[in-house]
Short mmCIF file of C-alpha atoms in Angstrom, two decimals:
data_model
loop_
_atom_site.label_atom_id
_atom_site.label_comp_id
_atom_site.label_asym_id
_atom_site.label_seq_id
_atom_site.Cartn_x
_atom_site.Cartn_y
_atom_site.Cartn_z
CA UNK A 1 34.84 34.82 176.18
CA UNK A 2 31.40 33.58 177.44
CA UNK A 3 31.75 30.03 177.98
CA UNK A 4 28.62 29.02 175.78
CA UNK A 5 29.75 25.37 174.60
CA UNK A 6 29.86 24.39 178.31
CA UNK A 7 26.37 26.02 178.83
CA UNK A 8 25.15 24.10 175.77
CA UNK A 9 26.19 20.79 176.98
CA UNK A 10 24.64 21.60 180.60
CA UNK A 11 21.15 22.62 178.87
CA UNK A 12 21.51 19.62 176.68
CA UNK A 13 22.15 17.29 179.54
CA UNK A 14 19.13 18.75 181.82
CA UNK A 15 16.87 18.56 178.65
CA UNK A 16 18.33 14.89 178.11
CA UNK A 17 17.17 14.24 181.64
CA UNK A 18 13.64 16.03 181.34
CA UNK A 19 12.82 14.16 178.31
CA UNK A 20 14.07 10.95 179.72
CA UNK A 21 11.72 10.74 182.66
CA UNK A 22 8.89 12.48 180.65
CA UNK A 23 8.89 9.75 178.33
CA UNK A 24 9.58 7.12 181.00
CA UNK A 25 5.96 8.50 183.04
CA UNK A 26 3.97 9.13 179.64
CA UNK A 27 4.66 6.43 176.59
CA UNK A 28 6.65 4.20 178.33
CA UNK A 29 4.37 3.89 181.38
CA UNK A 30 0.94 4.06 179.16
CA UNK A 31 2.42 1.43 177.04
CA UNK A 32 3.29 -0.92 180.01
CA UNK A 33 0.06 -0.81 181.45
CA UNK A 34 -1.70 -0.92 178.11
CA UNK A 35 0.74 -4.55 177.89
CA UNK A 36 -0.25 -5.48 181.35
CA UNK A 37 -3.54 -4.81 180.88
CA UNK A 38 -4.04 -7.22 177.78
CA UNK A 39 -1.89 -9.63 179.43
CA UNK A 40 -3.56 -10.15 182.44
CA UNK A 41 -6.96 -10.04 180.36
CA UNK A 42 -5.51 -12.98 178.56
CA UNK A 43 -4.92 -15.11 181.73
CA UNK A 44 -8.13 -13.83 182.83
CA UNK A 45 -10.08 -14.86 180.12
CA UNK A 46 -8.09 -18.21 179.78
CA UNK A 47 -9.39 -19.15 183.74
CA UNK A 48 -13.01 -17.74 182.36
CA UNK A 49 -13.24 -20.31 179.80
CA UNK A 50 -12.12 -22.92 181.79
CA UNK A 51 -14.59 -21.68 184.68
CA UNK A 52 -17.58 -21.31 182.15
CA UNK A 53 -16.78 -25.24 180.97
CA UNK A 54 -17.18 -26.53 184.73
CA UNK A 55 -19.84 -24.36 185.63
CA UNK A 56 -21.68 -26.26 182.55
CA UNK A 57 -20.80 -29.62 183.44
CA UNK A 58 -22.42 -28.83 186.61
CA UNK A 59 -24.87 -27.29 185.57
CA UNK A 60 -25.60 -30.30 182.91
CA UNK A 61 -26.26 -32.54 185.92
CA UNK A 62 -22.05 -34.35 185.66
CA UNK A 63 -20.49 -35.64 188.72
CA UNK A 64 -19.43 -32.06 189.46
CA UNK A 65 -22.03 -30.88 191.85
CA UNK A 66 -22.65 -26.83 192.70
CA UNK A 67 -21.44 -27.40 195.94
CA UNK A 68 -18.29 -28.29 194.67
CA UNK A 69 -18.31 -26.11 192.20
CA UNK A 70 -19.01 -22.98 194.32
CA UNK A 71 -16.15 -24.49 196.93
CA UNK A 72 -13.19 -24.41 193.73
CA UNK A 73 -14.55 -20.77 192.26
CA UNK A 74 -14.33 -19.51 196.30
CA UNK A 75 -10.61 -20.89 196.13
CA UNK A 76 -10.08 -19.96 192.40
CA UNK A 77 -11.18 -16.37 193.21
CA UNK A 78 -8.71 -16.18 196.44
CA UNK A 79 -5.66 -17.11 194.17
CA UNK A 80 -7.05 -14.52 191.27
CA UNK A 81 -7.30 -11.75 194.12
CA UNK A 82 -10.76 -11.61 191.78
CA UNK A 83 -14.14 -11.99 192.24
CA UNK A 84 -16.17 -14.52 190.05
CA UNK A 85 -19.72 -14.33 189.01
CA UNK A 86 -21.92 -16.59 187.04
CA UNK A 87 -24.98 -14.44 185.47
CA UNK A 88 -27.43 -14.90 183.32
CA UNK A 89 -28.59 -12.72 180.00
CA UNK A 90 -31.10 -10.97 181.66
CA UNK A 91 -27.73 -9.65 184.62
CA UNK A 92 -29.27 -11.48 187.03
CA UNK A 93 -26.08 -13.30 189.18
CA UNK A 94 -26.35 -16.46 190.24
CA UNK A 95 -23.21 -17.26 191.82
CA UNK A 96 -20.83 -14.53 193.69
CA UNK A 97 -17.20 -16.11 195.01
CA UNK A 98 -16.78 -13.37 197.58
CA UNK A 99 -20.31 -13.50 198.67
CA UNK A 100 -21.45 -17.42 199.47
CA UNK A 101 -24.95 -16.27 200.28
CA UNK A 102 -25.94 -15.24 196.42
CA UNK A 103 -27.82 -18.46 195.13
CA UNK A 104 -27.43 -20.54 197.71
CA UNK A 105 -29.74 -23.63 197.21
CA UNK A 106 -32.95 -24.03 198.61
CA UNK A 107 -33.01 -20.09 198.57
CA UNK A 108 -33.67 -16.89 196.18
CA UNK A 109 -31.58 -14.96 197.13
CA UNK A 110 -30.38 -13.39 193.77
CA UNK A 111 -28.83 -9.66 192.89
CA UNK A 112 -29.64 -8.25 189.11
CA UNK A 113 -27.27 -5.70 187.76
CA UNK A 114 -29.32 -3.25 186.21
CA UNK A 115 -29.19 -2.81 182.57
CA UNK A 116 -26.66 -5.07 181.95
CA UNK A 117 -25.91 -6.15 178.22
CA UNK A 118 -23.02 -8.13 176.93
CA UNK A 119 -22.83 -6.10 173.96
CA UNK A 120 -21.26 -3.64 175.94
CA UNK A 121 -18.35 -5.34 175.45
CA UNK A 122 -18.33 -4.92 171.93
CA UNK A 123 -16.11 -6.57 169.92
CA UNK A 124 -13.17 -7.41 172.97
CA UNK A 125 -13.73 -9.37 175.87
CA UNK A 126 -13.28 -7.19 178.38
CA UNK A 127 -13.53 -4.40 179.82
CA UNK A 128 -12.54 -1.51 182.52
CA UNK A 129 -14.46 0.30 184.35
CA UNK A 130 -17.06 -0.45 187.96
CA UNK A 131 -19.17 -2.51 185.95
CA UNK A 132 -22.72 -0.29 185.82
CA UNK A 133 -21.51 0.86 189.21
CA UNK A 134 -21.54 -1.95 191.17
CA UNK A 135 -17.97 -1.31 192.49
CA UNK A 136 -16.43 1.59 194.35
CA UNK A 137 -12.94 1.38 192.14
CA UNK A 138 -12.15 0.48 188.67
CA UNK A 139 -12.05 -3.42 188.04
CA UNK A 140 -11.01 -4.87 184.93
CA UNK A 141 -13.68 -7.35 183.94
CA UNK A 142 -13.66 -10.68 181.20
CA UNK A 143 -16.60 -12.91 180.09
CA UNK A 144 -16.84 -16.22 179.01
CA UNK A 145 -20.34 -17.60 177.51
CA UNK A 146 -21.91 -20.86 179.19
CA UNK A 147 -23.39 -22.97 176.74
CA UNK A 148 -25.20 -25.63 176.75
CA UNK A 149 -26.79 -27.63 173.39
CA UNK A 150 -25.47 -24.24 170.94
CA UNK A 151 -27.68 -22.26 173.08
CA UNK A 152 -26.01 -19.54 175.62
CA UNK A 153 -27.33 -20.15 179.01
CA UNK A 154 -24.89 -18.38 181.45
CA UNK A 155 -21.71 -16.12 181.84
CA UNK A 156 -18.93 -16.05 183.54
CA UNK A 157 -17.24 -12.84 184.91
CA UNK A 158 -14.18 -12.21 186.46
CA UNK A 159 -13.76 -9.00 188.00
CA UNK A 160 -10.03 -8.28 189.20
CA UNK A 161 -8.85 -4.70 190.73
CA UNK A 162 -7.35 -2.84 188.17
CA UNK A 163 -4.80 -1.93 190.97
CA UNK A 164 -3.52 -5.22 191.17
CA UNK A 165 -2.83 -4.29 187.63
CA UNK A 166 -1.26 -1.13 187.92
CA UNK A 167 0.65 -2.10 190.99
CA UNK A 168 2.99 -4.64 188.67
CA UNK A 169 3.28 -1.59 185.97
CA UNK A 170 4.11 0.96 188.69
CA UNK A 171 7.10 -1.68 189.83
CA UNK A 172 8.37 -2.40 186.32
CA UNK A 173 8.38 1.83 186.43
CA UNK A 174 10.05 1.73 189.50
CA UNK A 175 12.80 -0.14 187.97
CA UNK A 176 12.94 2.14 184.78
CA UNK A 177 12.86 4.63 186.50
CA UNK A 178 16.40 3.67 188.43
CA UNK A 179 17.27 2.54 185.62
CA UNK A 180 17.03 5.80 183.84
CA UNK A 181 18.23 7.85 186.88
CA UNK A 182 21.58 5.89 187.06
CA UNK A 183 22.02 5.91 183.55
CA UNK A 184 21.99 9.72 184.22
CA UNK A 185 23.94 10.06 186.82
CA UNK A 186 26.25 7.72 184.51
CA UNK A 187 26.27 10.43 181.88
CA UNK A 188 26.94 13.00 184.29
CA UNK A 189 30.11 11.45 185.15
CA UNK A 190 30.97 11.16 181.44
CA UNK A 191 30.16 14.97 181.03
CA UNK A 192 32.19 15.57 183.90
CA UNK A 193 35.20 13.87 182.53
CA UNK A 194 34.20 15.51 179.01
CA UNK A 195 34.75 18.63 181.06
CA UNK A 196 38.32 18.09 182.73
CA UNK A 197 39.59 16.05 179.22
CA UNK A 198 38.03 18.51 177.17
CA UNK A 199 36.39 21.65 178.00
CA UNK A 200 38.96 23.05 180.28
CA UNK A 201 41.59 22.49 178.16
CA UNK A 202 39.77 23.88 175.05
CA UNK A 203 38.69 26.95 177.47
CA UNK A 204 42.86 27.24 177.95
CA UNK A 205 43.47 27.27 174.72
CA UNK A 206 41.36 29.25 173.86
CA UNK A 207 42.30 31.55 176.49
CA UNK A 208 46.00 31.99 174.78
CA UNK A 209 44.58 31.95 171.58
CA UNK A 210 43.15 35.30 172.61
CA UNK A 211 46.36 36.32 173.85
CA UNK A 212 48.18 35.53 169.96
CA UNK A 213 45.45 37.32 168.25
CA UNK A 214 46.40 40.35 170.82
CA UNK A 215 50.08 40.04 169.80
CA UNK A 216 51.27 38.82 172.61
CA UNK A 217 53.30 35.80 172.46
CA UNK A 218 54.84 35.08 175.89
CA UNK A 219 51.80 32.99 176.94
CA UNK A 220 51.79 29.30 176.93
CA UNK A 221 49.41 26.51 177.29
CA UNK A 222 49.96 24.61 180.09
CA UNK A 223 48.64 21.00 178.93
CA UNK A 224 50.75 17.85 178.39
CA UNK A 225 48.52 14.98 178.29
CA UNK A 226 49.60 13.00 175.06
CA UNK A 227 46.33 13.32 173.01
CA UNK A 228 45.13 15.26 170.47
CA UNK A 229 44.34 18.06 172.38
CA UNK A 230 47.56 18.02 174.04
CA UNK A 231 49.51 17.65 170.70
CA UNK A 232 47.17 20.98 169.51
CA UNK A 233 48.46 22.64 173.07
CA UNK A 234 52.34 21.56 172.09
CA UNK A 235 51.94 22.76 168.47
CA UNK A 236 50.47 26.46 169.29
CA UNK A 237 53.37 26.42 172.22
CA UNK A 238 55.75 26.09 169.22
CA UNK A 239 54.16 28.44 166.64
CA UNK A 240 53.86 31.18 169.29
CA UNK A 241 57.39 30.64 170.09
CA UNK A 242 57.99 31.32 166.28
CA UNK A 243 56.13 34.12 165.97
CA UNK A 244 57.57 35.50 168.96
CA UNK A 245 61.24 35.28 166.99
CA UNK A 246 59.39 36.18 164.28
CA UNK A 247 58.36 39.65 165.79
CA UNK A 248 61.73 40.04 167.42
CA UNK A 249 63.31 39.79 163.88
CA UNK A 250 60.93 41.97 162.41
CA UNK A 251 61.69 44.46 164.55
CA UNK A 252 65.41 44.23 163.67
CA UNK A 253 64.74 44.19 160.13
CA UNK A 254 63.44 47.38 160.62
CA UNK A 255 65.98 48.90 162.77
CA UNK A 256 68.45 47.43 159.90
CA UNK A 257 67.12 48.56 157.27
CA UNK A 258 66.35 51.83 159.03
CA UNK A 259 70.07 52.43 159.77
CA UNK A 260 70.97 51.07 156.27
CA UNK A 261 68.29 53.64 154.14
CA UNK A 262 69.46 56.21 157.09
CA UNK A 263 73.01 56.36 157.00
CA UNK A 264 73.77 56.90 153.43
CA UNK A 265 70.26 59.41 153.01
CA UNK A 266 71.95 61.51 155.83
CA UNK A 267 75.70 61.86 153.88
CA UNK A 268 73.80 62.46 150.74
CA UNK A 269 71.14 65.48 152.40
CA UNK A 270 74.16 66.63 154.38
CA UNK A 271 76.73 67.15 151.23
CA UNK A 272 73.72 68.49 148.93
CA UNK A 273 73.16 71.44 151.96
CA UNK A 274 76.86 71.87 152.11
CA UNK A 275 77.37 72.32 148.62
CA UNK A 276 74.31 74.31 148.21
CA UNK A 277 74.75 76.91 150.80
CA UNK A 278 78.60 77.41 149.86
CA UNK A 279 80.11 75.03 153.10
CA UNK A 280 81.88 73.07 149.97
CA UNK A 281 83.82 75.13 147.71
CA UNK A 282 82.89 74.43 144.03
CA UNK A 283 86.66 73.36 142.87
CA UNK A 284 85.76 70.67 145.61
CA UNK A 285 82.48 69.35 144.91
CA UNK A 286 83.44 66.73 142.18
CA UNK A 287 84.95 64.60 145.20
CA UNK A 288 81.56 64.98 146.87
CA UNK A 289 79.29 64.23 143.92
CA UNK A 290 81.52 60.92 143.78
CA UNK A 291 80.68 60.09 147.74
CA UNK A 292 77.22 61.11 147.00
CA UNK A 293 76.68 58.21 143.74
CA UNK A 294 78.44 55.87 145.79
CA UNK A 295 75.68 56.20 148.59
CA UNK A 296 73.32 56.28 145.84
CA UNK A 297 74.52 52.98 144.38
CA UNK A 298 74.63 51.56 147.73
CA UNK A 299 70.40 52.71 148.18
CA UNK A 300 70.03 50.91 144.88
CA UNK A 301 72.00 47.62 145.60
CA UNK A 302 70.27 47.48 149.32
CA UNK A 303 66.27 48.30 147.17
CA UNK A 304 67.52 45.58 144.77
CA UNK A 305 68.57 43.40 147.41
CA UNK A 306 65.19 43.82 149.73
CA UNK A 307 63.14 43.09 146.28
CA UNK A 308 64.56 40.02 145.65
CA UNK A 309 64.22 38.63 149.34
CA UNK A 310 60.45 39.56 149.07
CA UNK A 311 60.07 38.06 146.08
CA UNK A 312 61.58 34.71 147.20
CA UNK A 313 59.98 34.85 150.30
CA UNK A 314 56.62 35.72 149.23
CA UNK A 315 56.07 33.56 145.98
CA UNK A 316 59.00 31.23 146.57
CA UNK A 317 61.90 31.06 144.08
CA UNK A 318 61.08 30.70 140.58
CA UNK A 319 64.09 28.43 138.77
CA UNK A 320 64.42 28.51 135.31
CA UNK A 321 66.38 24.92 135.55
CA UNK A 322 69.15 24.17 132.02
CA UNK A 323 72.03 21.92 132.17
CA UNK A 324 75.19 24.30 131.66
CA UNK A 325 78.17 24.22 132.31
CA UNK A 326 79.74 25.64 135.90
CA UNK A 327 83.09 26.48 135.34
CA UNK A 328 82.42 28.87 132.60
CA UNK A 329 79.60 30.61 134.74
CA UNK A 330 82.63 30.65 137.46
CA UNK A 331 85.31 31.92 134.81
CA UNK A 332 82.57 34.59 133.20
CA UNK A 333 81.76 35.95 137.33
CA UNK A 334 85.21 36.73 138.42
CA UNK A 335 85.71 38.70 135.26
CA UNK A 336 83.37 41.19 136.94
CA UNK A 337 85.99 41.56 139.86
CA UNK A 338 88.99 42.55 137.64
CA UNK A 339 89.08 46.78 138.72
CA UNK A 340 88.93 45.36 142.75
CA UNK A 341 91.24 42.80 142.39
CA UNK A 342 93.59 44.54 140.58
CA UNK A 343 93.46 47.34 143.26
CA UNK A 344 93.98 45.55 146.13
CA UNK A 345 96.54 42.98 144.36
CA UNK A 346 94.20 39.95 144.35
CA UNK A 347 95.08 37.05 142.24
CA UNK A 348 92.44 33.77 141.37
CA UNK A 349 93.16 30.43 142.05
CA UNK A 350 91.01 28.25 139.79
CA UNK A 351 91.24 24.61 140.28
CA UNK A 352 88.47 23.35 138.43
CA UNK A 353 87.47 19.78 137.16
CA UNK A 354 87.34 19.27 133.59
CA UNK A 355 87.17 21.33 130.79
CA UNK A 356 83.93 21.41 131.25
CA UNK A 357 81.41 20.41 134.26
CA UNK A 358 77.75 20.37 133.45
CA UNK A 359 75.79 21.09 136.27
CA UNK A 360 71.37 21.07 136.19
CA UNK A 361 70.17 24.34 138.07
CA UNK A 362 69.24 27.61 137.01
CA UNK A 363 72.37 29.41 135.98
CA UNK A 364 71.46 33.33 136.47
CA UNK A 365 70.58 32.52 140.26
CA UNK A 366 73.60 30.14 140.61
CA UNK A 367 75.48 32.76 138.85
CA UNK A 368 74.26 35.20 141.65
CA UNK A 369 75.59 33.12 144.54
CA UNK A 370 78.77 32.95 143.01
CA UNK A 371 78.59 37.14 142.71
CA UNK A 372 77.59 37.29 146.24
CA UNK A 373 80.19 35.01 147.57
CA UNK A 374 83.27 36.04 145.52
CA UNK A 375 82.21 39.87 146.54
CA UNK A 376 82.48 38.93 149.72
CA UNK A 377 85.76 37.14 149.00
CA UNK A 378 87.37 40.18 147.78
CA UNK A 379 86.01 42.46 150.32
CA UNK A 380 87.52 40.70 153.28
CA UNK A 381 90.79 39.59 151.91
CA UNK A 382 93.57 40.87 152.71
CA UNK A 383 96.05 42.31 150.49
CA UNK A 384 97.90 40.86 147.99
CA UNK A 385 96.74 37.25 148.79
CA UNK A 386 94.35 34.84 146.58
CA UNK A 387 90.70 33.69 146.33
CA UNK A 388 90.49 29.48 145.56
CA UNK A 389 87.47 28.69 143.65
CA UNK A 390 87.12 25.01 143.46
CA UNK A 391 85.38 22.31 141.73
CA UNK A 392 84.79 18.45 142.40
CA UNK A 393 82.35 15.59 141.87
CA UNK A 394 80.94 13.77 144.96
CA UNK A 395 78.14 11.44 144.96
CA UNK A 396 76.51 12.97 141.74
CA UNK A 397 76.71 16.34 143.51
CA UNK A 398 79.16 19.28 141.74
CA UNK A 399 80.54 21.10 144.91
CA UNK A 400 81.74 24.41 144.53
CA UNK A 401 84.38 25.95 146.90
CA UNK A 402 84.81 29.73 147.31
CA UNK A 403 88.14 30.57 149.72
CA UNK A 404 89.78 33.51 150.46
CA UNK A 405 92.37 34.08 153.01
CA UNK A 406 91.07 37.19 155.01
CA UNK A 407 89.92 38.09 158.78
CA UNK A 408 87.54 35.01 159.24
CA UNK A 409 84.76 34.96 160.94
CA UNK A 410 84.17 34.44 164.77
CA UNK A 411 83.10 31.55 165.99
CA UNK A 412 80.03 32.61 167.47
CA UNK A 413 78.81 34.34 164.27
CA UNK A 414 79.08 31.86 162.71
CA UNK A 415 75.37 30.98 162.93
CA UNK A 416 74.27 33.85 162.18
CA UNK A 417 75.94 34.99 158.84
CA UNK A 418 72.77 33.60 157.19
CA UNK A 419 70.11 36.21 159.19
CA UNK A 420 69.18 39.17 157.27
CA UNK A 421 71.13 42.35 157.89
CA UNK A 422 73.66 40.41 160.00
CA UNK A 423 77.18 41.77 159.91
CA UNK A 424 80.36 40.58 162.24
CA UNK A 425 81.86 43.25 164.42
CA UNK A 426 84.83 42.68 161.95
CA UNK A 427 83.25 43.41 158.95
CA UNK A 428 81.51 46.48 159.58
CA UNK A 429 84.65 48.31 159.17
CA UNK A 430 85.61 46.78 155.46
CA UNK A 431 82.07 46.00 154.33
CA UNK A 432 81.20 49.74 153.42
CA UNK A 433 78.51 48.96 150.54
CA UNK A 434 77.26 45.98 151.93
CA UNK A 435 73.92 45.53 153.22
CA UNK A 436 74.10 42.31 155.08
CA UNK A 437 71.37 40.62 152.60
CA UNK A 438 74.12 38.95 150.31
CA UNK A 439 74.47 35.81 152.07
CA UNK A 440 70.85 35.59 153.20
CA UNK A 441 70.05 35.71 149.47
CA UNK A 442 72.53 32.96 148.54
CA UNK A 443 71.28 30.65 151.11
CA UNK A 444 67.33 31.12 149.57
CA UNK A 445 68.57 30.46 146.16
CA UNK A 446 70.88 27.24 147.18
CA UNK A 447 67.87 25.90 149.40
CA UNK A 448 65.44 26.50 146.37
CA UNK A 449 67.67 23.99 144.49
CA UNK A 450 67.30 21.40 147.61
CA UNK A 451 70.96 21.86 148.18
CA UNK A 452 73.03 23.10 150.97
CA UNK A 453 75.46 25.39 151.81
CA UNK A 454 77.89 25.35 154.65
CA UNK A 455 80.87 27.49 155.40
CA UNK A 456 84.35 27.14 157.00
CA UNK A 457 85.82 30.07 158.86
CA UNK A 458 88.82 30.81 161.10
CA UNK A 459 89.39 34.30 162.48
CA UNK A 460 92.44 35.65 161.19
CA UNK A 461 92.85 32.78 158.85
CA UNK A 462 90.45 32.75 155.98
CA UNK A 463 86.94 31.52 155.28
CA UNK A 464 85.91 29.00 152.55
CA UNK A 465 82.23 28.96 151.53
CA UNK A 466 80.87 25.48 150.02
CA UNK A 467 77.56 24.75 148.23
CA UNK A 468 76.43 21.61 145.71
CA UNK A 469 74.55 21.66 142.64
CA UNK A 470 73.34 18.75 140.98
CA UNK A 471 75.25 16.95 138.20
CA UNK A 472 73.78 16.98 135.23
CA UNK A 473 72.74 13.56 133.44
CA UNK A 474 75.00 14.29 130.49
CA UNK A 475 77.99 14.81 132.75
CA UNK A 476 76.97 11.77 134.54
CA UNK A 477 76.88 9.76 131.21
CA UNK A 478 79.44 11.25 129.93
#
């Protein structure tokens, strides 16, 4: 198995990084220093006005002389880390903070910026740029009119390093970018704990997983955290467990029903040869043709038998559910035993409740449990004894006894009476037709019904089979 999921979450976690600091040095940074920009054009505009409205009074003839004018623009400019011009429309300056020689009085001593216009601004009120060349780096300059009577007499420019700009927007990037680099080094400490919670785990389920699909079952997952994935881990622990038993009684089932089709095919195809090639004199074969139905009839009861466990295990059991009434079906089933009974010197012992007892199930299945059980009955008596078939009424449950007093079963196959196939070490002598499906059935049918059956057993004594039945509603009324 290639582990792609874990590759996909590594490519998506570099890419995650990648496109984190791309956008951090492309929109995010262009955006802060489009927002720094326009701030600090704000502020400097703001100190132009207020620059521009001295610079008149002065220039208006107020008690603000130039001197002392010039003396707050050389501080002014110092604290702006700008320099601040006054010029007039024509781009001739007449003032220059950083340079206390440009129009000193008494003097002429003037620069003109070559073909300056203000409309360059256009419609904002500032701009970036080295202002017609008259700087060796990029400044960011703002304006601000002098006027004097509605008539425009002056500007005022500040002209501010756009480095002093950038240098704020490359520290608030600084930050981001920290930012951003612990908040991935953050998620690679969640994708690392994603990858010992989750991954590895998955990868070792997935690992065993493999293993079922291959048929082998022995593997387990070693997880036992108390999450979901550990309660997945547990639950595919316990199915492969089951399938492993699963496996182990299919193969049984085949090596019973192997030795069950086997054993009477090979008396049948042995007496046909014999009486075909001569072996069995003809005066004699009438004997064998009655061995040979009787391992026919056992084939057809152990085919009948194998249908009806598909069937119920396969589509479930199909009830056909009537109120009727029990100890009749019990009276009309033991009929069916009269030939064995009588040959082995069996008697009945029927204590039944009521006349009548009206039970709710479906009475050809229940009907069949009773066959199944009372067969078995007879088979393991011993004889000259009697089979007790009882009746009673317990907690709106009919329970219905079957008893016989024959070898008993041991107690450690006990358990296993209900597996398919299964037959005691002391049975397989007496149990010639039997195919070990009879009580396997019974049990499917009882279970269908949502009622139980148990059995008692003592070796040497007797065993007494039990199951319930519901009462039916008339009985109950009655």
């Amino acid at each position: 198995m290639k582990p792609t999921l874990f590759i996909r979450f590594i490519i998506g976690y570099i890419i995650f990084g990648v496109l984190a600091f791309v956008v951090l040095f492309t929109f995010t940074q262009h955006s802060a220093v489009s927002w720094m920009e326009k701030r600090e054009a704000k502020n400097l505009y703001r100190e132009s006005v207020m620059i521009a409205s001295r610079y008149a009074t002065a220039y208006t003839g107020s008690s603000l002389s130039l001197e002392d004018f010039r003396s707050q623009m050389s501080t002014l400019g110092t604290y702006l880390s700008a320099d601040i011009w006054v010029i007039d429309p024509s781009g001739r300056i007449l003032f220059d903070s950083s340079d206390p020689s440009v129009g000193q009085s008494g003097t002429d001593n003037y620069r003109a910026i070559a073909d300056f216009d203000i409309a360059d601004f256009g419609s904002r009120y500032y701009r970036i740029g080295d202002f017609y060349h008259t700087f060796s780096e990029d400044r960011m300059t703002v304006f601000a009119p002098v006027t004097s009577n509605y008539r425009i007499l002056h500007y005022v420019l500040i002209h501010k390093p756009i480095a002093e700009v950038t240098t704020s927007v490359n520290s608030l990037v600084n930050i981001s970018t920290l930012t951003v680099g612990l908040v991935f080094v953050c998620s690679f400490v969640i994708l690392a704990l994603f990858t010992f919670a989750f991954y590895l785990p998955l990868r070792k389920i997935t690992k065993v997983a493999e293993a079922y699909a291959k048929g082998t079952f022995t593997e387990q997952i070693q997880i036992h955290s108390r999450d979901e994935i550990g309660y997945i881990a547990n639950t595919m622990n316990y199915m492969a467990n089951e399938l492993n038993t699963l496996e182990d009684d299919q193969r049984k089932f085949i090596s019973n029903v192997s030795h069950d089709f086997r054993s009477p095919l090979t008396s049948i195809k042995g007496y046909v040869e014999a009486m075909l090639d001569g072996t069995i004199p003809t005066e004699m074969q009438s004997k064998y043709f009655n061995i040979i139905l009787f391992e026919t009839e056992r084939l057809n009861k152990l085919t009948q038998d194998l249908i009806d466990l598909n069937k119920f295990g396969r589509l479930g059991i199909m009830l056909d559910i009537t109120d009727f009434d029990i100890n009749w079906v019990i009276k009309t089933t033991i009929l069916t035993f009269e030939g064995t009974c009588e040959k082995k010197g069996l008697t009945f012992d029927l204590v039944l409740t009521g006349q009548e007892l009206y039970v709710t199930a479906d009475m050809a299945k229940t009907q069949q449990v009773l066959y199944n059980l009372i067969d078995n009955a007879t088979k393991f008596s011993h004889n000259n004894t009697s089979i007790k078939i009882e009746t009673n009424i317990k907690h709106e449950k009919v329970l219905i006894s079957v008893k016989d007093s024959g070898i008993g079963i041991p107690s450690d196959s006990i358990k296993k009476i209900w597996d398919r196939f299964y037959k005691t070490d002391l049975s397989r002598g007496k149990d010639k037709k039997g195919s070990g499906l009879g009580l396997a059935i019974a049990k499917e049918i009882i279970q269908a019904h949502n009622e139980h059956i148990n059995v008692i057993s003592t070796e040497g004594v007797g065993t007494e089979f039990i199951f319930t039945l519901p009462l039916s509603q008339k009985e109950s009324q009655d």
